[in-house]
Structures are given as C-alpha cells and as structure tokens.
XYZ file of C-alpha atoms in Angstrom:
137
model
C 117.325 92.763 129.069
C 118.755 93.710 132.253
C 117.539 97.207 132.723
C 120.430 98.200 135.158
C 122.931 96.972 132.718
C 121.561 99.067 129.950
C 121.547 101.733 131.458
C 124.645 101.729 133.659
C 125.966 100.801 129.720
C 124.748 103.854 128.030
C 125.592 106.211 130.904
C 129.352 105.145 130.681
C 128.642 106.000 126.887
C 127.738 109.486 127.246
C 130.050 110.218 129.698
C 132.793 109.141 127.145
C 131.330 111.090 124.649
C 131.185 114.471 126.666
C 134.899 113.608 127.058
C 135.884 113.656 123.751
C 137.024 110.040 124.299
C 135.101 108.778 121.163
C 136.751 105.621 120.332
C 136.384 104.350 124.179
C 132.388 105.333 123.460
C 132.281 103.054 120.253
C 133.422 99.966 122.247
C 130.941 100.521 125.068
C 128.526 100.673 122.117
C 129.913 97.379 120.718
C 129.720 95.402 123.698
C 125.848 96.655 123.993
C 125.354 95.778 120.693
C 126.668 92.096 120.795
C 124.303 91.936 124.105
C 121.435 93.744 122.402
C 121.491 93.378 119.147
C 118.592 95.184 117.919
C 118.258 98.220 120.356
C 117.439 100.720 118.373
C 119.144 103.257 120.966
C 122.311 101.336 120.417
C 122.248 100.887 116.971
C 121.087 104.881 115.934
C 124.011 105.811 118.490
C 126.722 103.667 116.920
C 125.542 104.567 112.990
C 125.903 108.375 114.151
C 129.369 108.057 115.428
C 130.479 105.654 112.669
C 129.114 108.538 110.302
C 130.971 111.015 112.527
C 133.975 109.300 112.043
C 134.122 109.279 108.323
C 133.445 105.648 108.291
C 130.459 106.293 105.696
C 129.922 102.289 104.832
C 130.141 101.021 108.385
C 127.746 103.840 109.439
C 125.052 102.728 106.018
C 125.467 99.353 107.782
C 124.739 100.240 111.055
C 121.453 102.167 109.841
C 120.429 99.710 108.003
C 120.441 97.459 110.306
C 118.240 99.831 112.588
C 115.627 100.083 109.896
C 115.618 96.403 109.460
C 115.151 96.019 113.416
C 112.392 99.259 113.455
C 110.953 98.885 110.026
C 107.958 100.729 111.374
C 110.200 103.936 112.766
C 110.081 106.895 111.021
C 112.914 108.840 112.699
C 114.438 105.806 112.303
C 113.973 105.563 108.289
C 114.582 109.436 108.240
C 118.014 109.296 110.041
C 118.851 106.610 107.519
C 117.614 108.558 104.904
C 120.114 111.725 105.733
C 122.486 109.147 105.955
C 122.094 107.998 102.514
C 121.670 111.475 101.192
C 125.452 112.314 103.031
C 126.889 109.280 101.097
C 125.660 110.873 97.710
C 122.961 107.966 97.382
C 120.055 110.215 96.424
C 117.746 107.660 94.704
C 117.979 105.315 97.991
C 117.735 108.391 100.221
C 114.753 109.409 98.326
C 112.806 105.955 98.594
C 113.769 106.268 102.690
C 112.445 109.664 102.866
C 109.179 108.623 101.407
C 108.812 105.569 103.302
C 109.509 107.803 106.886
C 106.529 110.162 105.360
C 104.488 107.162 104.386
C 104.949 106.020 108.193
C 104.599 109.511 109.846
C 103.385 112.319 107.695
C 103.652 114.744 109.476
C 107.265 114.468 110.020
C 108.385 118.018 108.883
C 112.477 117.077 108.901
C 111.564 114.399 106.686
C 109.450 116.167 104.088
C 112.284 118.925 104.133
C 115.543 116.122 103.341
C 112.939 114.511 100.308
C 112.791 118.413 98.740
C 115.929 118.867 99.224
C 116.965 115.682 97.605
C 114.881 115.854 94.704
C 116.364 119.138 93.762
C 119.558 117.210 93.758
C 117.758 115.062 91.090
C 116.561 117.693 89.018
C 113.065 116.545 89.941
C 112.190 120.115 90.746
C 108.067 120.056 89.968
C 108.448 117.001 92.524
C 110.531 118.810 95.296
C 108.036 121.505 94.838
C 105.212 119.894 96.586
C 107.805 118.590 99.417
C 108.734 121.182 100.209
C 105.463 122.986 99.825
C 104.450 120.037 102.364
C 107.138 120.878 104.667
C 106.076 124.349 105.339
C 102.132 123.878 105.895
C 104.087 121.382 108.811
C-alpha cells in the first residue's frame, strides 16, 4: 500500500464530507476500495455513509464485508451489529453482538445494543443480565 496515497485518499474524503459534498466522498471511497479492498478504514467509512444514505442493503454489504476482512474486530462486529439491528434484523444483530462481546468483553456499547435488542425479542430475563453487564462496564 502506498502510504502517501492512502492518506492523501482519505484526506480528500473528509474534506468532502465536512462539505456536505457526500456523493463526491463515496467515489473517493470507491476508488480506495477497488485499490484496497479490505481496509477496514475504507470499508467501515463507506458502510456508514451507505447507511446514511438510506441505502440499508448496500450498507449490510459493505459491513459484511468488513467483518469478513476483520473477523477478529470487535468494533468492527459491533458496528455491524447496530447495523443489523437498524435494518430490523434482530436475531442476526443479536448473534453479532455476542460475537463482538465474545471478542472484547468489555466492550460496554456492545453489551448495551445486545440488551437493547433482546428486549426487542421479548427475551427480557436475557437482556437483563446485558444490560446488568453493561453497567458494572
């Protein structure tokens, strides 16, 4: 990876983004994908403004792709997971938010999103010790 390119890349990126100028910021992203195609950088930044944009399936894609490229990530499984749980996919957000706890447990955010989304599946004895879990964190 050219390190200049990257970063000169992702700058122009940002800058588009405090612009408003969204759409411009999405190709930048696409071009660093096709050159780096598992960046996890590049691939968390275009799932979030894919999900931004309404574009719910493109943005699942996106994240799943990141997982598949950072299987061992637990922000990276938890942003996936609050993805999921935005698309109305509990039982798959669930089994993300338990596998970003499995990796990192004491990741408070992602103890918090597994209460909340076993509330949403009337699993309440369950969401119970989540959450419980969540506020010793």
């Amino acid at each position: 990876m050219n390190r200049l390119d990257f970063l000169w890349l992702k700058l122009r990126a940002m800058a588009l983004l405090v612009f408003g100028r969204t759409d411009a910021a999405m190709a930048v992203f696409d071009t660093m994908l096709r050159r780096w195609p598992v960046d996890r950088y590049v691939l968390a930044s275009r799932a979030h403004l894919l999900a931004q944009a309404g574009r719910t399936a493109e943005a699942l894609a996106a994240s799943e792709l990141m997982v598949a490229s950072a299987s061992q990530d637990a922000p990276a499984w938890f942003n996936h997971a609050f993805m999921l749980e935005t698309a109305g996919l509990y039982e798959e957000a669930l089994q993300a938010f338990q596998r970003a706890t499995t990796l990192d447990p004491k990741l408070d955010r992602a103890w918090y999103g597994m209460g909340l989304v076993l509330i949403r599946l009337q699993r309440f004895d369950e969401a119970v010790g989540a959450l419980k879990r969540y506020t010793e964190l």
